[in-house]
Amino acid sequence: MTPEGRSAARKRAARAMDGATILLIVLLIVQIWLLMASVESWLAGHRGVALPAALMSGALFCGCVGLVMLAHRAGRTARTPGTGGAPPPSS
Amino acid sequence: MSDKPVSCPREKRLWSEEFSVAAGEQSFVERRQLGKFLLLTSAAMFAGQIWLLAKDAFTKRVHTIWPRKAVALESELAVGAAKVFAYPGPQDNCLLIRVDEERYVAYSQKCTHLSCAVVYSAGNRRLECPCHEGYFSIEDGHVIQGPPPRPLPRIELERSGGQLYAKGITVFGQEEAR
């Protein structure tokens, strides 16, 4: 793999990580809003919102876990020799 | 420049000793750290939802037993007049209002927005919060205008022998729980 190829692979990986991070931030904003809205509704007496909100928040959390794993995999791929990435750290 | 592969990390070069931080590697580490931080925040939000669910499950089983307490004599209030009384505790101020000859209503005096004390406006026939101009109906305590998110808690009244007694509190949305 040429240095140019490695650089392109690293750029792709970095872009994938950036995309995953942005999606993660969006999911987190939705999750914060969901908690705020469900607490306000619960205090207003609409007690039925607690369960669906918790399920939805759990689904968003799972989405966040998936995105973080995806980002980690992209980062690892970029640094693994033979896949267009840099060699692993010497330690 | 040659197409030589990247040298073995064990081969220390002068530049790597002088510039010990690899900027490319560091950007990956920073992204990973940010990802972990975001994931931790997401876990905290989820934990908050679970806490709300647990609180909901717990409070459904609790049934408050309200005391019966004399609050005023029927003859004490003229039509359109109001009286402040404490119910159920000495710090829980409530407003008793004589709407007409035969009808009395009572509500908690604590505004559901930011807990300011609401006052009765006889001219407008409504309860008003002076802090942020939140208005409540005297018919059932619902919000007419302003930032309060929910109606005022209503005090259940009982008339007996010319005396008015408070015997419970109905909070909006919890009527079916009692």
mmCIF file of C-alpha atoms in Angstrom:
data_model
loop_
_atom_site.group_PDB
_atom_site.id
_atom_site.type_symbol
_atom_site.label_atom_id
_atom_site.label_comp_id
_atom_site.label_asym_id
_atom_site.label_seq_id
_atom_site.Cartn_x
_atom_site.Cartn_y
_atom_site.Cartn_z
ATOM 1 C CA MET A 1 0.000 0.000 0.000
ATOM 2 C CA THR A 2 1.364 3.364 -0.984
ATOM 3 C CA PRO A 3 1.541 6.240 1.493
ATOM 4 C CA GLU A 4 -1.177 7.971 -0.564
ATOM 5 C CA GLY A 5 -3.408 4.906 -0.234
ATOM 6 C CA ARG A 6 -2.819 4.774 3.501
ATOM 7 C CA SER A 7 -3.604 8.438 3.824
ATOM 8 C CA ALA A 8 -6.856 8.003 1.862
ATOM 9 C CA ALA A 9 -7.843 5.050 4.063
ATOM 10 C CA ARG A 10 -7.162 7.059 7.196
ATOM 11 C CA LYS A 11 -9.216 9.929 5.833
ATOM 12 C CA ARG A 12 -12.114 7.582 5.103
ATOM 13 C CA ALA A 13 -11.884 6.148 8.591
ATOM 14 C CA ALA A 14 -11.732 9.596 10.121
ATOM 15 C CA ARG A 15 -14.795 10.616 8.109
ATOM 16 C CA ALA A 16 -16.657 7.513 9.256
ATOM 17 C CA MET A 17 -15.796 8.317 12.864
ATOM 18 C CA ASP A 18 -16.898 11.921 12.398
ATOM 19 C CA GLY A 19 -20.203 10.769 10.921
ATOM 20 C CA ALA A 20 -20.755 8.332 13.762
ATOM 21 C CA THR A 21 -19.957 11.047 16.320
ATOM 22 C CA ILE A 22 -22.410 13.478 14.724
ATOM 23 C CA LEU A 23 -25.138 10.809 14.715
ATOM 24 C CA LEU A 24 -24.281 10.035 18.324
ATOM 25 C CA ILE A 25 -24.741 13.693 19.261
ATOM 26 C CA VAL A 26 -28.116 13.785 17.467
ATOM 27 C CA LEU A 27 -29.288 10.654 19.296
ATOM 28 C CA LEU A 28 -28.114 12.119 22.588
ATOM 29 C CA ILE A 29 -30.024 15.362 22.003
ATOM 30 C CA VAL A 30 -33.180 13.323 21.304
ATOM 31 C CA GLN A 31 -32.549 11.304 24.462
ATOM 32 C CA ILE A 32 -32.101 14.438 26.604
ATOM 33 C CA TRP A 33 -35.277 15.924 25.161
ATOM 34 C CA LEU A 34 -37.120 12.648 25.788
ATOM 35 C CA LEU A 35 -36.104 12.577 29.450
ATOM 36 C CA MET A 36 -37.065 16.215 29.927
ATOM 37 C CA ALA A 37 -40.453 15.792 28.226
ATOM 38 C CA SER A 38 -41.283 12.556 30.028
ATOM 39 C CA VAL A 39 -40.420 13.989 33.469
ATOM 40 C CA GLU A 40 -42.565 17.044 32.737
ATOM 41 C CA SER A 41 -45.451 14.858 31.535
ATOM 42 C CA TRP A 42 -45.111 12.557 34.528
ATOM 43 C CA LEU A 43 -45.226 15.500 36.903
ATOM 44 C CA ALA A 44 -48.288 16.756 35.030
ATOM 45 C CA GLY A 45 -50.036 13.500 35.899
ATOM 46 C CA HIS A 46 -49.620 11.626 32.599
ATOM 47 C CA ARG A 47 -48.081 8.595 34.253
ATOM 48 C CA GLY A 48 -48.457 6.331 31.238
ATOM 49 C CA VAL A 49 -45.487 7.974 29.508
ATOM 50 C CA ALA A 50 -42.875 6.460 31.832
ATOM 51 C CA LEU A 51 -42.746 2.998 30.235
ATOM 52 C CA PRO A 52 -42.714 3.931 26.508
ATOM 53 C CA ALA A 53 -40.220 6.705 27.197
ATOM 54 C CA ALA A 54 -37.927 4.263 29.007
ATOM 55 C CA LEU A 55 -38.187 1.783 26.126
ATOM 56 C CA MET A 56 -37.445 4.498 23.594
ATOM 57 C CA SER A 57 -34.518 5.751 25.647
ATOM 58 C CA GLY A 58 -33.187 2.181 25.846
ATOM 59 C CA ALA A 59 -33.432 1.872 22.067
ATOM 60 C CA LEU A 60 -31.573 5.171 21.631
ATOM 61 C CA PHE A 61 -28.902 3.988 24.058
ATOM 62 C CA CYS A 62 -28.497 0.772 22.045
ATOM 63 C CA GLY A 63 -28.147 2.929 18.927
ATOM 64 C CA CYS A 64 -25.424 4.939 20.656
ATOM 65 C CA VAL A 65 -23.588 1.733 21.651
ATOM 66 C CA GLY A 66 -23.773 0.532 18.034
ATOM 67 C CA LEU A 67 -22.415 3.814 16.704
ATOM 68 C CA VAL A 68 -19.531 3.851 19.175
ATOM 69 C CA MET A 69 -18.653 0.272 18.205
ATOM 70 C CA LEU A 70 -18.813 1.250 14.538
ATOM 71 C CA ALA A 71 -16.535 4.214 15.158
ATOM 72 C CA HIS A 72 -14.073 2.046 17.074
ATOM 73 C CA ARG A 73 -14.035 -0.519 14.300
ATOM 74 C CA ALA A 74 -13.400 2.180 11.700
ATOM 75 C CA GLY A 75 -10.544 3.565 13.777
ATOM 76 C CA ARG A 76 -9.043 0.113 14.302
ATOM 77 C CA THR A 77 -9.304 -0.740 10.602
ATOM 78 C CA ALA A 78 -7.489 2.443 9.691
ATOM 79 C CA ARG A 79 -4.585 1.547 11.973
ATOM 80 C CA THR A 80 -4.302 -2.168 11.117
ATOM 81 C CA PRO A 81 -1.470 -3.099 8.700
ATOM 82 C CA GLY A 82 -2.642 -4.635 5.452
ATOM 83 C CA THR A 83 -5.960 -2.804 5.479
ATOM 84 C CA GLY A 84 -4.574 0.465 4.370
ATOM 85 C CA GLY A 85 -3.970 1.732 7.861
ATOM 86 C CA ALA A 86 -0.988 2.628 9.927
ATOM 87 C CA PRO A 87 0.775 -0.011 12.031
ATOM 88 C CA PRO A 88 -0.448 -0.605 15.569
ATOM 89 C CA PRO A 89 1.287 1.175 18.432
ATOM 90 C CA SER A 90 4.519 -0.434 19.601
ATOM 91 C CA SER A 91 3.319 -0.888 23.205
ATOM 92 C CA MET B 1 9.925 9.668 -1.962
ATOM 93 C CA SER B 2 9.895 5.891 -2.108
ATOM 94 C CA ASP B 3 7.022 3.449 -1.756
ATOM 95 C CA LYS B 4 8.736 1.844 1.183
ATOM 96 C CA PRO B 5 6.253 0.603 3.809
ATOM 97 C CA VAL B 6 6.041 2.336 7.120
ATOM 98 C CA SER B 7 9.012 1.422 9.228
ATOM 99 C CA CYS B 8 8.757 -0.885 12.216
ATOM 100 C CA PRO B 9 7.736 1.031 15.350
ATOM 101 C CA ARG B 10 10.785 -0.341 17.142
ATOM 102 C CA GLU B 11 13.044 1.621 14.844
ATOM 103 C CA LYS B 12 13.143 4.909 16.662
ATOM 104 C CA ARG B 13 13.934 7.831 14.470
ATOM 105 C CA LEU B 14 15.150 11.191 15.555
ATOM 106 C CA TRP B 15 11.944 12.965 14.574
ATOM 107 C CA SER B 16 9.796 10.534 16.602
ATOM 108 C CA GLU B 17 11.851 11.246 19.688
ATOM 109 C CA GLU B 18 11.619 14.971 19.252
ATOM 110 C CA PHE B 19 7.944 14.947 18.323
ATOM 111 C CA SER B 20 6.638 12.195 20.511
ATOM 112 C CA VAL B 21 2.948 12.865 19.807
ATOM 113 C CA ALA B 22 1.666 11.470 16.524
ATOM 114 C CA ALA B 23 -1.001 13.955 15.484
ATOM 115 C CA GLY B 24 -2.850 11.436 13.296
ATOM 116 C CA GLU B 25 -3.087 8.869 16.063
ATOM 117 C CA GLN B 26 -4.105 11.501 18.582
ATOM 118 C CA SER B 27 -7.093 12.580 16.487
ATOM 119 C CA PHE B 28 -8.381 8.976 16.589
ATOM 120 C CA VAL B 29 -7.886 8.816 20.339
ATOM 121 C CA GLU B 30 -9.733 12.109 20.813
ATOM 122 C CA ARG B 31 -12.653 10.879 18.729
ATOM 123 C CA ARG B 32 -12.743 7.627 20.707
ATOM 124 C CA GLN B 33 -12.693 9.548 23.980
ATOM 125 C CA LEU B 34 -15.472 11.834 22.791
ATOM 126 C CA GLY B 35 -17.474 8.781 21.707
ATOM 127 C CA LYS B 36 -17.036 7.209 25.136
ATOM 128 C CA PHE B 37 -18.079 10.404 26.860
ATOM 129 C CA LEU B 38 -21.195 10.672 24.680
ATOM 130 C CA LEU B 39 -21.995 7.022 25.374
ATOM 131 C CA LEU B 40 -21.666 7.634 29.110
ATOM 132 C CA THR B 41 -24.043 10.604 28.858
ATOM 133 C CA SER B 42 -26.492 8.452 26.906
ATOM 134 C CA ALA B 43 -26.289 5.798 29.645
ATOM 135 C CA ALA B 44 -27.016 8.492 32.232
ATOM 136 C CA MET B 45 -30.133 9.589 30.300
ATOM 137 C CA PHE B 46 -31.296 5.984 30.100
ATOM 138 C CA ALA B 47 -30.675 5.577 33.838
ATOM 139 C CA GLY B 48 -32.817 8.676 34.395
ATOM 140 C CA GLN B 49 -35.668 7.088 32.449
ATOM 141 C CA ILE B 50 -35.341 3.890 34.473
ATOM 142 C CA TRP B 51 -35.423 5.955 37.666
ATOM 143 C CA LEU B 52 -38.638 7.633 36.469
ATOM 144 C CA LEU B 53 -40.146 4.234 35.667
ATOM 145 C CA ALA B 54 -39.191 2.892 39.106
ATOM 146 C CA LYS B 55 -40.595 5.981 40.805
ATOM 147 C CA ASP B 56 -43.803 5.584 38.831
ATOM 148 C CA ALA B 57 -44.131 1.931 39.842
ATOM 149 C CA PHE B 58 -43.417 2.753 43.472
ATOM 150 C CA THR B 59 -45.737 5.751 43.868
ATOM 151 C CA LYS B 60 -48.691 3.904 42.327
ATOM 152 C CA ARG B 61 -48.744 1.620 45.349
ATOM 153 C CA VAL B 62 -48.765 4.465 47.853
ATOM 154 C CA HIS B 63 -52.208 5.699 48.830
ATOM 155 C CA THR B 64 -52.165 8.858 50.837
ATOM 156 C CA ILE B 65 -54.699 9.111 53.598
ATOM 157 C CA TRP B 66 -55.749 12.718 53.864
ATOM 158 C CA PRO B 67 -56.870 14.142 57.198
ATOM 159 C CA ARG B 68 -60.287 15.703 57.699
ATOM 160 C CA LYS B 69 -59.850 19.240 58.870
ATOM 161 C CA ALA B 70 -62.261 22.108 59.607
ATOM 162 C CA VAL B 71 -61.258 25.100 57.517
ATOM 163 C CA ALA B 72 -64.030 27.680 57.892
ATOM 164 C CA LEU B 73 -67.609 28.363 58.883
ATOM 165 C CA GLU B 74 -70.034 28.671 56.001
ATOM 166 C CA SER B 75 -71.210 32.034 57.299
ATOM 167 C CA GLU B 76 -67.654 33.275 57.544
ATOM 168 C CA LEU B 77 -67.313 33.995 53.850
ATOM 169 C CA ALA B 78 -69.375 36.378 51.753
ATOM 170 C CA VAL B 79 -70.096 35.490 48.115
ATOM 171 C CA GLY B 80 -66.947 36.240 46.086
ATOM 172 C CA ALA B 81 -64.730 36.260 49.157
ATOM 173 C CA ALA B 82 -61.703 34.054 49.738
ATOM 174 C CA LYS B 83 -59.868 32.738 52.738
ATOM 175 C CA VAL B 84 -56.394 31.262 53.101
ATOM 176 C CA PHE B 85 -56.104 28.088 55.146
ATOM 177 C CA ALA B 86 -53.431 25.437 55.650
ATOM 178 C CA TYR B 87 -54.051 21.893 54.431
ATOM 179 C CA PRO B 88 -52.844 19.181 54.934
ATOM 180 C CA GLY B 89 -49.733 20.538 56.676
ATOM 181 C CA PRO B 90 -49.205 23.925 58.316
ATOM 182 C CA GLN B 91 -46.959 25.013 55.419
ATOM 183 C CA ASP B 92 -49.403 24.015 52.664
ATOM 184 C CA ASN B 93 -51.440 27.115 52.021
ATOM 185 C CA CYS B 94 -54.742 26.774 50.209
ATOM 186 C CA LEU B 95 -57.434 29.176 49.058
ATOM 187 C CA LEU B 96 -61.090 28.710 49.923
ATOM 188 C CA ILE B 97 -63.455 30.666 47.683
ATOM 189 C CA ARG B 98 -67.189 31.116 47.933
ATOM 190 C CA VAL B 99 -68.232 31.132 44.294
ATOM 191 C CA ASP B 100 -71.951 31.697 44.934
ATOM 192 C CA GLU B 101 -74.506 31.244 47.703
ATOM 193 C CA GLU B 102 -74.246 27.464 47.735
ATOM 194 C CA ARG B 103 -70.897 26.732 46.161
ATOM 195 C CA TYR B 104 -67.454 26.680 47.703
ATOM 196 C CA VAL B 105 -64.227 25.676 46.017
ATOM 197 C CA ALA B 106 -60.705 25.329 47.344
ATOM 198 C CA TYR B 107 -57.337 24.983 45.627
ATOM 199 C CA SER B 108 -53.729 24.775 46.629
ATOM 200 C CA GLN B 109 -52.223 28.241 46.631
ATOM 201 C CA LYS B 110 -48.979 27.026 45.114
ATOM 202 C CA CYS B 111 -48.720 27.814 41.390
ATOM 203 C CA THR B 112 -47.826 24.752 39.308
ATOM 204 C CA HIS B 113 -45.268 26.777 37.382
ATOM 205 C CA LEU B 114 -42.714 27.970 39.937
ATOM 206 C CA SER B 115 -44.658 27.663 43.188
ATOM 207 C CA CYS B 116 -45.546 31.339 43.666
ATOM 208 C CA ALA B 117 -48.654 31.964 45.758
ATOM 209 C CA VAL B 118 -51.748 32.458 43.598
ATOM 210 C CA VAL B 119 -54.355 35.025 44.622
ATOM 211 C CA TYR B 120 -58.081 35.226 43.933
ATOM 212 C CA SER B 121 -59.247 37.955 41.590
ATOM 213 C CA ALA B 122 -62.933 38.417 42.332
ATOM 214 C CA GLY B 123 -63.405 40.895 39.462
ATOM 215 C CA ASN B 124 -62.121 38.438 36.868
ATOM 216 C CA ARG B 125 -63.393 35.353 38.672
ATOM 217 C CA ARG B 126 -60.069 33.568 38.374
ATOM 218 C CA LEU B 127 -56.981 32.684 40.351
ATOM 219 C CA GLU B 128 -53.944 34.678 39.329
ATOM 220 C CA CYS B 129 -50.268 34.059 39.795
ATOM 221 C CA PRO B 130 -48.573 37.476 40.017
ATOM 222 C CA CYS B 131 -45.103 36.146 39.192
ATOM 223 C CA HIS B 132 -45.591 35.196 35.534
ATOM 224 C CA GLU B 133 -49.251 36.032 34.930
ATOM 225 C CA GLY B 134 -50.546 32.515 35.021
ATOM 226 C CA TYR B 135 -54.330 32.379 35.351
ATOM 227 C CA PHE B 136 -56.440 29.498 36.637
ATOM 228 C CA SER B 137 -60.175 28.938 36.408
ATOM 229 C CA ILE B 138 -62.075 28.926 39.695
ATOM 230 C CA GLU B 139 -64.472 26.335 38.276
ATOM 231 C CA ASP B 140 -61.986 23.455 38.202
ATOM 232 C CA GLY B 141 -58.530 25.000 38.555
ATOM 233 C CA HIS B 142 -57.482 24.484 34.922
ATOM 234 C CA VAL B 143 -54.965 26.799 33.321
ATOM 235 C CA ILE B 144 -56.571 29.662 31.418
ATOM 236 C CA GLN B 145 -53.400 31.443 30.414
ATOM 237 C CA GLY B 146 -49.705 31.608 31.121
ATOM 238 C CA PRO B 147 -46.796 29.278 31.720
ATOM 239 C CA PRO B 148 -48.231 26.893 34.377
ATOM 240 C CA PRO B 149 -48.083 23.389 32.873
ATOM 241 C CA ARG B 150 -50.957 21.833 34.836
ATOM 242 C CA PRO B 151 -54.040 22.766 36.849
ATOM 243 C CA LEU B 152 -53.982 23.656 40.533
ATOM 244 C CA PRO B 153 -54.502 20.756 42.943
ATOM 245 C CA ARG B 154 -58.112 20.851 44.124
ATOM 246 C CA ILE B 155 -59.045 20.496 47.780
ATOM 247 C CA GLU B 156 -62.040 18.253 48.355
ATOM 248 C CA LEU B 157 -64.557 19.967 50.625
ATOM 249 C CA GLU B 158 -67.368 18.653 52.769
ATOM 250 C CA ARG B 159 -70.139 20.690 54.347
ATOM 251 C CA SER B 160 -71.449 19.572 57.673
ATOM 252 C CA GLY B 161 -73.406 21.513 60.279
ATOM 253 C CA GLY B 162 -72.515 24.925 58.925
ATOM 254 C CA GLN B 163 -68.856 24.016 58.878
ATOM 255 C CA LEU B 164 -66.581 23.400 55.887
ATOM 256 C CA TYR B 165 -64.101 20.560 56.099
ATOM 257 C CA ALA B 166 -61.175 19.729 53.842
ATOM 258 C CA LYS B 167 -60.989 15.989 53.292
ATOM 259 C CA GLY B 168 -58.523 15.388 50.475
ATOM 260 C CA ILE B 169 -56.514 16.718 47.558
ATOM 261 C CA THR B 170 -57.128 15.857 43.935
ATOM 262 C CA VAL B 171 -54.074 16.336 41.774
ATOM 263 C CA PHE B 172 -54.628 16.590 38.031
ATOM 264 C CA GLY B 173 -54.067 13.234 36.334
ATOM 265 C CA GLN B 174 -54.250 11.232 39.551
ATOM 266 C CA GLU B 175 -58.021 11.199 39.957
ATOM 267 C CA GLU B 176 -58.259 7.567 38.863
ATOM 268 C CA ALA B 177 -55.586 6.516 41.360
ATOM 269 C CA ARG B 178 -57.773 7.353 44.350
#
